PDB file of C-alpha atoms in Angstrom:
ATOM      1  CA  UNK A   6      93.711 116.190  91.512  1.00  0.00           C
ATOM      2  CA  UNK A   7      93.672 112.439  90.870  1.00  0.00           C
ATOM      3  CA  UNK A   8      97.046 111.969  92.505  1.00  0.00           C
ATOM      4  CA  UNK A   9      96.371 113.764  95.805  1.00  0.00           C
ATOM      5  CA  UNK A  10      98.173 111.996  98.651  1.00  0.00           C
ATOM      6  CA  UNK A  11      95.835 110.404 101.182  1.00  0.00           C
ATOM      7  CA  UNK A  12      96.923 108.089 103.973  1.00  0.00           C
ATOM      8  CA  UNK A  13      95.283 104.990 105.417  1.00  0.00           C
ATOM      9  CA  UNK A  14      95.875 104.996 109.188  1.00  0.00           C
ATOM     10  CA  UNK A  15      93.762 101.949 109.955  1.00  0.00           C
ATOM     11  CA  UNK A  16      95.724  99.413 112.041  1.00  0.00           C
ATOM     12  CA  UNK A  17      96.452  96.253 110.024  1.00  0.00           C
ATOM     13  CA  UNK A  18      95.924  93.786 112.919  1.00  0.00           C
ATOM     14  CA  UNK A  19      96.648  93.185 116.571  1.00  0.00           C
ATOM     15  CA  UNK A  20     100.267  92.354 117.248  1.00  0.00           C
ATOM     16  CA  UNK A  21     101.115  88.664 117.312  1.00  0.00           C
ATOM     17  CA  UNK A  22      98.233  87.508 115.104  1.00  0.00           C
ATOM     18  CA  UNK A  23      98.996  85.579 111.931  1.00  0.00           C
ATOM     19  CA  UNK A  24      96.578  86.920 109.307  1.00  0.00           C
ATOM     20  CA  UNK A  25      96.321  85.609 105.759  1.00  0.00           C
ATOM     21  CA  UNK A  26      96.208  88.701 103.563  1.00  0.00           C
ATOM     22  CA  UNK A  27      96.385  86.949 100.167  1.00  0.00           C
ATOM     23  CA  UNK A  28      96.555  83.368  98.880  1.00  0.00           C
ATOM     24  CA  UNK A  29     100.357  83.343  99.259  1.00  0.00           C
ATOM     25  CA  UNK A  30     100.960  85.831 102.073  1.00  0.00           C
ATOM     26  CA  UNK A  31     100.466  85.871 105.832  1.00  0.00           C
ATOM     27  CA  UNK A  32     101.273  88.907 107.994  1.00  0.00           C
ATOM     28  CA  UNK A  33     102.242  89.210 111.666  1.00  0.00           C
ATOM     29  CA  UNK A  34     102.654  92.634 113.273  1.00  0.00           C
ATOM     30  CA  UNK A  35     105.373  92.978 115.903  1.00  0.00           C
ATOM     31  CA  UNK A  36     104.593  94.513 119.284  1.00  0.00           C
ATOM     32  CA  UNK A  37     106.777  97.599 118.746  1.00  0.00           C
ATOM     33  CA  UNK A  38     104.337 100.463 118.142  1.00  0.00           C
ATOM     34  CA  UNK A  39     105.562 104.051 118.114  1.00  0.00           C
ATOM     35  CA  UNK A  40     105.476 107.372 116.269  1.00  0.00           C
ATOM     36  CA  UNK A  41     107.890 106.055 113.614  1.00  0.00           C
ATOM     37  CA  UNK A  42     106.794 102.387 113.542  1.00  0.00           C
ATOM     38  CA  UNK A  43     103.002 103.037 113.633  1.00  0.00           C
ATOM     39  CA  UNK A  44     101.356  99.895 115.080  1.00  0.00           C
ATOM     40  CA  UNK A  45     104.566  97.869 114.715  1.00  0.00           C
ATOM     41  CA  UNK A  46     106.751  96.205 112.116  1.00  0.00           C
ATOM     42  CA  UNK A  47     104.966  93.973 109.617  1.00  0.00           C
ATOM     43  CA  UNK A  48     106.633  90.596 109.072  1.00  0.00           C
ATOM     44  CA  UNK A  49     105.406  88.494 106.160  1.00  0.00           C
ATOM     45  CA  UNK A  50     105.335  84.735 105.557  1.00  0.00           C
ATOM     46  CA  UNK A  51     105.255  83.802 101.865  1.00  0.00           C
ATOM     47  CA  UNK A  52     104.126  80.406 100.614  1.00  0.00           C
ATOM     48  CA  UNK A  53     102.994  77.186 102.275  1.00  0.00           C
ATOM     49  CA  UNK A  54     104.998  74.137 103.281  1.00  0.00           C
ATOM     50  CA  UNK A  55     108.313  75.628 102.236  1.00  0.00           C
ATOM     51  CA  UNK A  56     108.129  79.310 103.102  1.00  0.00           C
ATOM     52  CA  UNK A  57     110.076  82.556 103.277  1.00  0.00           C
ATOM     53  CA  UNK A  58     109.869  85.164 106.025  1.00  0.00           C
ATOM     54  CA  UNK A  59     110.293  88.814 104.985  1.00  0.00           C
ATOM     55  CA  UNK A  60     111.505  91.370 107.548  1.00  0.00           C
ATOM     56  CA  UNK A  61     111.538  89.200 110.682  1.00  0.00           C
ATOM     57  CA  UNK A  62     111.501  92.359 112.773  1.00  0.00           C
ATOM     58  CA  UNK A  63     113.025  93.502 116.068  1.00  0.00           C
ATOM     59  CA  UNK A  64     114.763  91.334 118.642  1.00  0.00           C
ATOM     60  CA  UNK A  65     111.468  90.873 120.447  1.00  0.00           C
ATOM     61  CA  UNK A  66     110.987  87.401 121.997  1.00  0.00           C
ATOM     62  CA  UNK A  67     107.208  87.566 121.716  1.00  0.00           C
ATOM     63  CA  UNK A  68     107.316  88.417 118.038  1.00  0.00           C
ATOM     64  CA  UNK A  69     109.929  85.761 117.305  1.00  0.00           C
ATOM     65  CA  UNK A  70     107.767  83.189 119.088  1.00  0.00           C
ATOM     66  CA  UNK A  71     104.692  84.273 117.098  1.00  0.00           C
ATOM     67  CA  UNK A  72     106.565  83.896 113.803  1.00  0.00           C
ATOM     68  CA  UNK A  73     107.898  80.454 114.745  1.00  0.00           C
ATOM     69  CA  UNK A  74     104.454  79.318 115.920  1.00  0.00           C
ATOM     70  CA  UNK A  75     102.951  80.489 112.611  1.00  0.00           C
ATOM     71  CA  UNK A  76     105.354  78.312 110.588  1.00  0.00           C
ATOM     72  CA  UNK A  77     105.220  75.287 112.893  1.00  0.00           C
ATOM     73  CA  UNK A  78     105.229  72.154 110.736  1.00  0.00           C
ATOM     74  CA  UNK A  79     106.600  74.078 107.740  1.00  0.00           C
ATOM     75  CA  UNK A  80     110.140  74.574 106.468  1.00  0.00           C
ATOM     76  CA  UNK A  81     111.513  78.108 106.440  1.00  0.00           C
ATOM     77  CA  UNK A  82     113.939  78.165 103.521  1.00  0.00           C
ATOM     78  CA  UNK A  83     114.768  81.888 103.425  1.00  0.00           C
ATOM     79  CA  UNK A  84     114.673  84.920 105.699  1.00  0.00           C
ATOM     80  CA  UNK A  85     114.643  88.092 103.576  1.00  0.00           C
ATOM     81  CA  UNK A  86     115.574  91.522 104.932  1.00  0.00           C
ATOM     82  CA  UNK A  87     114.725  94.842 103.258  1.00  0.00           C
ATOM     83  CA  UNK A  88     117.137  97.010 105.295  1.00  0.00           C
ATOM     84  CA  UNK A  89     119.124  97.162 108.500  1.00  0.00           C
ATOM     85  CA  UNK A  90     117.050  99.250 110.871  1.00  0.00           C
ATOM     86  CA  UNK A  91     116.620  97.587 114.245  1.00  0.00           C
ATOM     87  CA  UNK A  92     112.871  97.236 113.810  1.00  0.00           C
ATOM     88  CA  UNK A  93     113.360  95.060 110.688  1.00  0.00           C
ATOM     89  CA  UNK A  94     116.447  92.839 110.765  1.00  0.00           C
ATOM     90  CA  UNK A  95     117.659  91.710 114.245  1.00  0.00           C
ATOM     91  CA  UNK A  96     115.167  88.834 114.654  1.00  0.00           C
ATOM     92  CA  UNK A  97     116.746  87.167 111.620  1.00  0.00           C
ATOM     93  CA  UNK A  98     119.459  85.741 113.868  1.00  0.00           C
ATOM     94  CA  UNK A  99     117.081  84.006 116.290  1.00  0.00           C
ATOM     95  CA  UNK A 100     114.845  82.697 113.520  1.00  0.00           C
ATOM     96  CA  UNK A 101     117.832  81.367 111.585  1.00  0.00           C
ATOM     97  CA  UNK A 102     119.080  79.622 114.736  1.00  0.00           C
ATOM     98  CA  UNK A 103     115.657  77.985 115.179  1.00  0.00           C
ATOM     99  CA  UNK A 104     115.041  77.020 111.548  1.00  0.00           C
ATOM    100  CA  UNK A 105     118.370  76.819 109.717  1.00  0.00           C
ATOM    101  CA  UNK A 106     117.025  79.106 106.989  1.00  0.00           C
ATOM    102  CA  UNK A 107     119.334  81.211 104.835  1.00  0.00           C
ATOM    103  CA  UNK A 108     119.390  84.941 105.579  1.00  0.00           C
ATOM    104  CA  UNK A 109     119.323  86.809 102.272  1.00  0.00           C
ATOM    105  CA  UNK A 110     118.499  90.285 101.030  1.00  0.00           C
ATOM    106  CA  UNK A 111     120.079  93.648 101.656  1.00  0.00           C
ATOM    107  CA  UNK A 112     123.782  94.166 102.227  1.00  0.00           C
ATOM    108  CA  UNK A 113     125.235  94.750 105.700  1.00  0.00           C
ATOM    109  CA  UNK A 114     124.546  98.217 107.022  1.00  0.00           C
ATOM    110  CA  UNK A 115     126.074 101.085 105.090  1.00  0.00           C
ATOM    111  CA  UNK A 116     125.438 104.809 104.799  1.00  0.00           C
ATOM    112  CA  UNK A 117     124.561 106.735 101.671  1.00  0.00           C
ATOM    113  CA  UNK A 118     127.708 108.850 102.065  1.00  0.00           C
ATOM    114  CA  UNK A 119     130.694 109.173 104.404  1.00  0.00           C
ATOM    115  CA  UNK A 120     130.399 111.418 107.428  1.00  0.00           C
ATOM    116  CA  UNK A 121     131.523 114.972 106.842  1.00  0.00           C
ATOM    117  CA  UNK A 122     134.335 116.319 109.020  1.00  0.00           C
ATOM    118  CA  UNK A 123     132.988 116.786 112.535  1.00  0.00           C
ATOM    119  CA  UNK A 124     129.616 115.192 111.721  1.00  0.00           C
ATOM    120  CA  UNK A 125     128.026 112.700 114.119  1.00  0.00           C
ATOM    121  CA  UNK A 126     125.533 110.112 112.891  1.00  0.00           C
ATOM    122  CA  UNK A 127     122.488 110.714 115.098  1.00  0.00           C
ATOM    123  CA  UNK A 128     120.921 107.481 113.789  1.00  0.00           C
ATOM    124  CA  UNK A 129     123.747 105.165 114.841  1.00  0.00           C
ATOM    125  CA  UNK A 130     121.693 103.490 117.581  1.00  0.00           C
ATOM    126  CA  UNK A 131     118.895 102.613 115.148  1.00  0.00           C
ATOM    127  CA  UNK A 132     121.153 100.577 112.840  1.00  0.00           C
ATOM    128  CA  UNK A 133     121.680  96.815 113.064  1.00  0.00           C
ATOM    129  CA  UNK A 134     125.411  96.482 112.491  1.00  0.00           C
ATOM    130  CA  UNK A 135     125.385  92.787 113.468  1.00  0.00           C
ATOM    131  CA  UNK A 136     123.323  91.817 110.433  1.00  0.00           C
ATOM    132  CA  UNK A 137     125.384  89.582 108.115  1.00  0.00           C
ATOM    133  CA  UNK A 138     123.452  87.861 105.314  1.00  0.00           C
ATOM    134  CA  UNK A 139     124.404  84.486 103.923  1.00  0.00           C
ATOM    135  CA  UNK A 140     123.761  85.967 100.488  1.00  0.00           C
ATOM    136  CA  UNK A 141     123.367  89.573  99.391  1.00  0.00           C
ATOM    137  CA  UNK A 142     120.745  90.126  96.716  1.00  0.00           C
ATOM    138  CA  UNK A 143     121.156  92.686  93.960  1.00  0.00           C
ATOM    139  CA  UNK A 144     118.667  94.056  91.432  1.00  0.00           C
ATOM    140  CA  UNK A 145     116.897  91.147  89.723  1.00  0.00           C
ATOM    141  CA  UNK A 146     118.268  88.380  91.963  1.00  0.00           C
ATOM    142  CA  UNK A 147     115.578  85.971  93.106  1.00  0.00           C
ATOM    143  CA  UNK A 148     114.845  83.186  95.581  1.00  0.00           C
ATOM    144  CA  UNK A 149     112.115  80.638  94.960  1.00  0.00           C
ATOM    145  CA  UNK A 150     109.892  78.120  96.655  1.00  0.00           C
ATOM    146  CA  UNK A 151     106.916  76.010  95.626  1.00  0.00           C
ATOM    147  CA  UNK A 152     104.542  78.414  93.860  1.00  0.00           C
ATOM    148  CA  UNK A 153     106.385  81.614  94.810  1.00  0.00           C
ATOM    149  CA  UNK A 154     109.226  83.807  93.615  1.00  0.00           C
ATOM    150  CA  UNK A 155     110.760  86.767  95.442  1.00  0.00           C
ATOM    151  CA  UNK A 156     112.800  89.087  93.235  1.00  0.00           C
ATOM    152  CA  UNK A 157     114.998  91.879  94.599  1.00  0.00           C
ATOM    153  CA  UNK A 158     114.210  95.451  93.537  1.00  0.00           C
ATOM    154  CA  UNK A 159     116.874  97.948  94.632  1.00  0.00           C
ATOM    155  CA  UNK A 160     115.185 100.944  96.292  1.00  0.00           C
ATOM    156  CA  UNK A 161     117.869 102.994  98.047  1.00  0.00           C
ATOM    157  CA  UNK A 162     116.845 106.235  99.725  1.00  0.00           C
ATOM    158  CA  UNK A 163     115.371 105.498 103.148  1.00  0.00           C
ATOM    159  CA  UNK A 164     118.644 103.648 103.657  1.00  0.00           C
ATOM    160  CA  UNK A 165     121.468 103.045 101.210  1.00  0.00           C
ATOM    161  CA  UNK A 166     120.972  99.260 101.327  1.00  0.00           C
ATOM    162  CA  UNK A 167     117.170  99.235 101.048  1.00  0.00           C
ATOM    163  CA  UNK A 168     115.597  96.532  98.891  1.00  0.00           C
ATOM    164  CA  UNK A 169     111.998  95.769  98.005  1.00  0.00           C
ATOM    165  CA  UNK A 170     110.888  92.276  96.957  1.00  0.00           C
ATOM    166  CA  UNK A 171     108.506  91.560  94.088  1.00  0.00           C
ATOM    167  CA  UNK A 172     106.135  88.589  94.219  1.00  0.00           C
ATOM    168  CA  UNK A 173     105.189  88.201  90.540  1.00  0.00           C
ATOM    169  CA  UNK A 174     102.692  85.399  91.194  1.00  0.00           C
ATOM    170  CA  UNK A 175     100.426  87.970  92.869  1.00  0.00           C
ATOM    171  CA  UNK A 176     101.723  91.174  91.199  1.00  0.00           C
ATOM    172  CA  UNK A 177     102.690  92.327  94.700  1.00  0.00           C
ATOM    173  CA  UNK A 178     105.680  94.189  96.092  1.00  0.00           C
ATOM    174  CA  UNK A 179     107.008  94.036  99.658  1.00  0.00           C
ATOM    175  CA  UNK A 180     108.018  97.697  99.838  1.00  0.00           C
ATOM    176  CA  UNK A 181     109.721  97.797 103.241  1.00  0.00           C
ATOM    177  CA  UNK A 182     109.911 101.386 104.478  1.00  0.00           C
ATOM    178  CA  UNK A 183     110.229 102.915 101.014  1.00  0.00           C
ATOM    179  CA  UNK A 184     106.473 103.256 100.392  1.00  0.00           C
ATOM    180  CA  UNK A 185     103.875 102.954 103.168  1.00  0.00           C
ATOM    181  CA  UNK A 186     100.151 103.668 103.143  1.00  0.00           C
ATOM    182  CA  UNK A 187      99.986 105.208 106.631  1.00  0.00           C
ATOM    183  CA  UNK A 188     102.696 107.888 106.337  1.00  0.00           C
ATOM    184  CA  UNK A 189     105.537 109.328 104.321  1.00  0.00           C
ATOM    185  CA  UNK A 190     108.991 107.822 104.820  1.00  0.00           C
ATOM    186  CA  UNK A 191     111.719 109.420 106.902  1.00  0.00           C
ATOM    187  CA  UNK A 192     114.813 110.047 104.782  1.00  0.00           C
ATOM    188  CA  UNK A 193     117.717 110.919 107.069  1.00  0.00           C
ATOM    189  CA  UNK A 194     121.343 111.560 106.044  1.00  0.00           C
ATOM    190  CA  UNK A 195     123.928 110.148 106.195  1.00  0.00           C
ATOM    191  CA  UNK A 196     122.182 106.753 106.120  1.00  0.00           C
ATOM    192  CA  UNK A 197     119.523 107.975 103.683  1.00  0.00           C
ATOM    193  CA  UNK A 198     119.594 110.122 100.569  1.00  0.00           C
ATOM    194  CA  UNK A 199     116.773 112.229  99.139  1.00  0.00           C
ATOM    195  CA  UNK A 200     118.132 112.083  95.597  1.00  0.00           C
ATOM    196  CA  UNK A 201     118.304 108.270  95.781  1.00  0.00           C
ATOM    197  CA  UNK A 202     114.847 108.117  97.387  1.00  0.00           C
ATOM    198  CA  UNK A 203     113.284 110.153  94.564  1.00  0.00           C
ATOM    199  CA  UNK A 204     115.049 108.064  91.914  1.00  0.00           C
ATOM    200  CA  UNK A 205     113.673 104.898  93.546  1.00  0.00           C
ATOM    201  CA  UNK A 206     110.151 106.348  93.512  1.00  0.00           C
ATOM    202  CA  UNK A 207     110.541 107.106  89.809  1.00  0.00           C
ATOM    203  CA  UNK A 208     111.655 103.513  89.287  1.00  0.00           C
ATOM    204  CA  UNK A 209     108.639 102.058  91.120  1.00  0.00           C
ATOM    205  CA  UNK A 210     106.296 104.331  89.182  1.00  0.00           C
ATOM    206  CA  UNK A 211     107.126 102.357  86.047  1.00  0.00           C
ATOM    207  CA  UNK A 212     106.441  98.907  87.506  1.00  0.00           C
ATOM    208  CA  UNK A 213     103.206  96.921  87.240  1.00  0.00           C
ATOM    209  CA  UNK A 214     102.480  95.676  90.772  1.00  0.00           C
ATOM    210  CA  UNK A 215      98.877  96.103  91.894  1.00  0.00           C
ATOM    211  CA  UNK A 216      99.459  96.029  95.669  1.00  0.00           C
ATOM    212  CA  UNK A 217     102.330  96.852  98.037  1.00  0.00           C
ATOM    213  CA  UNK A 218     102.819  95.149 101.394  1.00  0.00           C
ATOM    214  CA  UNK A 219     104.837  97.682 103.450  1.00  0.00           C
ATOM    215  CA  UNK A 220     106.995  97.410 106.552  1.00  0.00           C
ATOM    216  CA  UNK A 221     104.411  99.254 108.667  1.00  0.00           C
ATOM    217  CA  UNK A 222     100.668  99.668 108.291  1.00  0.00           C
ATOM    218  CA  UNK A 223      98.222  98.194 105.835  1.00  0.00           C
ATOM    219  CA  UNK A 224      98.570  97.581 102.099  1.00  0.00           C
ATOM    220  CA  UNK A 225      99.159 100.269  99.499  1.00  0.00           C
ATOM    221  CA  UNK A 226      96.330  99.935  96.996  1.00  0.00           C
ATOM    222  CA  UNK A 227      96.634 101.408  93.483  1.00  0.00           C
ATOM    223  CA  UNK A 228     100.385 101.805  94.086  1.00  0.00           C
ATOM    224  CA  UNK A 229     101.253 103.625  90.855  1.00  0.00           C
ATOM    225  CA  UNK A 230      98.825 106.420  91.721  1.00  0.00           C
ATOM    226  CA  UNK A 231     100.110 106.462  95.293  1.00  0.00           C
ATOM    227  CA  UNK A 232     103.752 106.653  94.170  1.00  0.00           C
ATOM    228  CA  UNK A 233     102.935 109.536  91.813  1.00  0.00           C
ATOM    229  CA  UNK A 234     101.285 111.298  94.756  1.00  0.00           C
ATOM    230  CA  UNK A 235     104.350 110.711  96.927  1.00  0.00           C
ATOM    231  CA  UNK A 236     106.595 112.232  94.263  1.00  0.00           C
ATOM    232  CA  UNK A 237     104.277 115.239  94.006  1.00  0.00           C
ATOM    233  CA  UNK A 238     104.244 115.579  97.801  1.00  0.00           C
ATOM    234  CA  UNK A 239     108.037 115.581  97.999  1.00  0.00           C
ATOM    235  CA  UNK A 240     108.288 118.197  95.254  1.00  0.00           C
ATOM    236  CA  UNK A 241     105.796 120.385  97.125  1.00  0.00           C
ATOM    237  CA  UNK A 242     107.878 119.959 100.295  1.00  0.00           C
ATOM    238  CA  UNK A 243     110.952 121.031  98.360  1.00  0.00           C
ATOM    239  CA  UNK A 244     109.091 124.095  97.083  1.00  0.00           C
ATOM    240  CA  UNK A 245     108.006 124.947 100.647  1.00  0.00           C
ATOM    241  CA  UNK A 246     111.608 124.738 101.874  1.00  0.00           C
ATOM    242  CA  UNK A 247     112.810 127.027  99.093  1.00  0.00           C
ATOM    243  CA  UNK A 248     109.980 129.470  99.884  1.00  0.00           C
ATOM    244  CA  UNK A 249     110.963 129.575 103.562  1.00  0.00           C
ATOM    245  CA  UNK A 250     114.584 130.268 102.623  1.00  0.00           C
ATOM    246  CA  UNK A 251     113.466 133.116 100.365  1.00  0.00           C
ATOM    247  CA  UNK A 252     111.359 134.427 103.269  1.00  0.00           C
ATOM    248  CA  UNK A 253     114.437 134.601 105.475  1.00  0.00           C
ATOM    249  CA  UNK A 254     114.517 131.313 107.376  1.00  0.00           C
ATOM    250  CA  UNK A 255     118.076 130.029 107.619  1.00  0.00           C
ATOM    251  CA  UNK A 256     118.083 126.993 109.937  1.00  0.00           C
ATOM    252  CA  UNK A 257     116.390 123.622 109.944  1.00  0.00           C
ATOM    253  CA  UNK A 258     114.438 124.281 113.201  1.00  0.00           C
ATOM    254  CA  UNK A 259     113.037 127.498 111.669  1.00  0.00           C
ATOM    255  CA  UNK A 260     111.946 125.664 108.530  1.00  0.00           C
ATOM    256  CA  UNK A 261     110.396 122.766 110.478  1.00  0.00           C
ATOM    257  CA  UNK A 262     108.408 125.147 112.691  1.00  0.00           C
ATOM    258  CA  UNK A 263     107.041 126.958 109.637  1.00  0.00           C
ATOM    259  CA  UNK A 264     106.084 124.032 107.386  1.00  0.00           C
ATOM    260  CA  UNK A 265     105.146 121.325 109.920  1.00  0.00           C
ATOM    261  CA  UNK A 266     102.636 123.276 112.004  1.00  0.00           C
ATOM    262  CA  UNK A 267     100.739 121.094 114.470  1.00  0.00           C
ATOM    263  CA  UNK A 268     103.284 118.284 114.197  1.00  0.00           C
ATOM    264  CA  UNK A 269     103.365 115.656 116.955  1.00  0.00           C
ATOM    265  CA  UNK A 270     106.345 116.729 119.134  1.00  0.00           C
ATOM    266  CA  UNK A 271     107.658 113.157 118.985  1.00  0.00           C
ATOM    267  CA  UNK A 272     108.161 113.609 115.235  1.00  0.00           C
ATOM    268  CA  UNK A 273     109.988 116.954 115.261  1.00  0.00           C
ATOM    269  CA  UNK A 274     113.440 115.362 115.067  1.00  0.00           C
ATOM    270  CA  UNK A 275     112.356 113.088 112.204  1.00  0.00           C
ATOM    271  CA  UNK A 276     110.940 116.097 110.340  1.00  0.00           C
ATOM    272  CA  UNK A 277     114.235 117.915 110.846  1.00  0.00           C
ATOM    273  CA  UNK A 278     116.145 114.996 109.370  1.00  0.00           C
ATOM    274  CA  UNK A 279     113.881 114.915 106.303  1.00  0.00           C
ATOM    275  CA  UNK A 280     114.317 118.669 105.819  1.00  0.00           C
ATOM    276  CA  UNK A 281     118.066 118.112 106.104  1.00  0.00           C
ATOM    277  CA  UNK A 282     117.822 115.447 103.375  1.00  0.00           C
ATOM    278  CA  UNK A 283     115.983 117.902 101.104  1.00  0.00           C
ATOM    279  CA  UNK A 284     118.524 120.649 101.807  1.00  0.00           C
ATOM    280  CA  UNK A 285     121.440 118.316 101.118  1.00  0.00           C
ATOM    281  CA  UNK A 286     119.851 117.461  97.756  1.00  0.00           C
ATOM    282  CA  UNK A 287     119.131 121.133  96.970  1.00  0.00           C
ATOM    283  CA  UNK A 288     122.738 122.070  97.742  1.00  0.00           C
ATOM    284  CA  UNK A 289     123.968 119.305  95.416  1.00  0.00           C
ATOM    285  CA  UNK A 290     121.698 120.698  92.682  1.00  0.00           C
ATOM    286  CA  UNK A 291     123.048 124.254  93.214  1.00  0.00           C
ATOM    287  CA  UNK A 292     119.642 125.579  94.286  1.00  0.00           C
ATOM    288  CA  UNK A 293     120.705 126.280  97.874  1.00  0.00           C
ATOM    289  CA  UNK A 294     124.043 127.311  99.386  1.00  0.00           C
ATOM    290  CA  UNK A 295     125.589 126.793 102.815  1.00  0.00           C
ATOM    291  CA  UNK A 296     128.981 127.400 104.348  1.00  0.00           C
ATOM    292  CA  UNK A 297     130.978 124.188 104.125  1.00  0.00           C
ATOM    293  CA  UNK A 298     129.285 120.799 103.976  1.00  0.00           C
ATOM    294  CA  UNK A 299     125.538 120.582 104.680  1.00  0.00           C
ATOM    295  CA  UNK A 300     124.837 119.906 108.344  1.00  0.00           C
ATOM    296  CA  UNK A 301     121.912 119.681 110.747  1.00  0.00           C
ATOM    297  CA  UNK A 302     122.982 122.863 112.512  1.00  0.00           C
ATOM    298  CA  UNK A 303     124.080 124.741 109.375  1.00  0.00           C
ATOM    299  CA  UNK A 304     122.638 127.897 107.875  1.00  0.00           C
ATOM    300  CA  UNK A 305     121.189 127.821 104.377  1.00  0.00           C
ATOM    301  CA  UNK A 306     120.411 130.458 101.761  1.00  0.00           C
ATOM    302  CA  UNK A 307     118.863 130.469  98.304  1.00  0.00           C
ATOM    303  CA  UNK A 308     121.510 130.179  95.583  1.00  0.00           C
TER     304      UNK A 308
END
């Protein structure tokens, strides 16, 4: 079908290199590769002379130095952050100290829902709880510089505070970790929410950007087709989970083993969290039942 999901796993660049990817945008990839971060976090510099930096990345001295070298002789007016995972936001503090720029964008870290009784947030260590923006941006809020505009687009799901940023001058969207060309996004409760993630995909499907610049990997070309394919993929995953429950699987490890055959062992936990997010959504929609609140170690049955 026209909307089959295909990924582009080509590395965008060597880490530390400042590459101009469009007339208004430069990209530098941080040196933090891994099974979740791909080749590393993509930081973006928007504009010339007076510039903004989007997703300054991890607290990595080499990456911070590369970003500051790339804007030497320019004025950084804004540092924008899509969300508060430690591979995206911590470097904002060092870059602000060096440049005096305003930190703007997503809210301080928050979860999509409170912890259930007895629940432990397995993602606590991945969250940047020190992030404190000078200004929180909400849907439609914008910052501007000479020849560029960055407008906030609320895209909760991967995290509750996730924002994307539209660059209307180039019909581009900085999509953070919500949509990436190299892989699907991990959605992990309680910080993430599958229902919110799907609603954000539906929202992006109706927009008119022609390219996405994501938080990891290369650009998303033909993004409306790609977003439709992501929605279809998630619905197929949901169908697979329901089929496994009807076949007698009851736990998340059983479901992961059945539907993620051949998965890189380093990604098994992430797959389990995404299955948990689907199950939490299915329970809320009365399609699946469990005893008590949904949990990673719970047992699930078809409704």
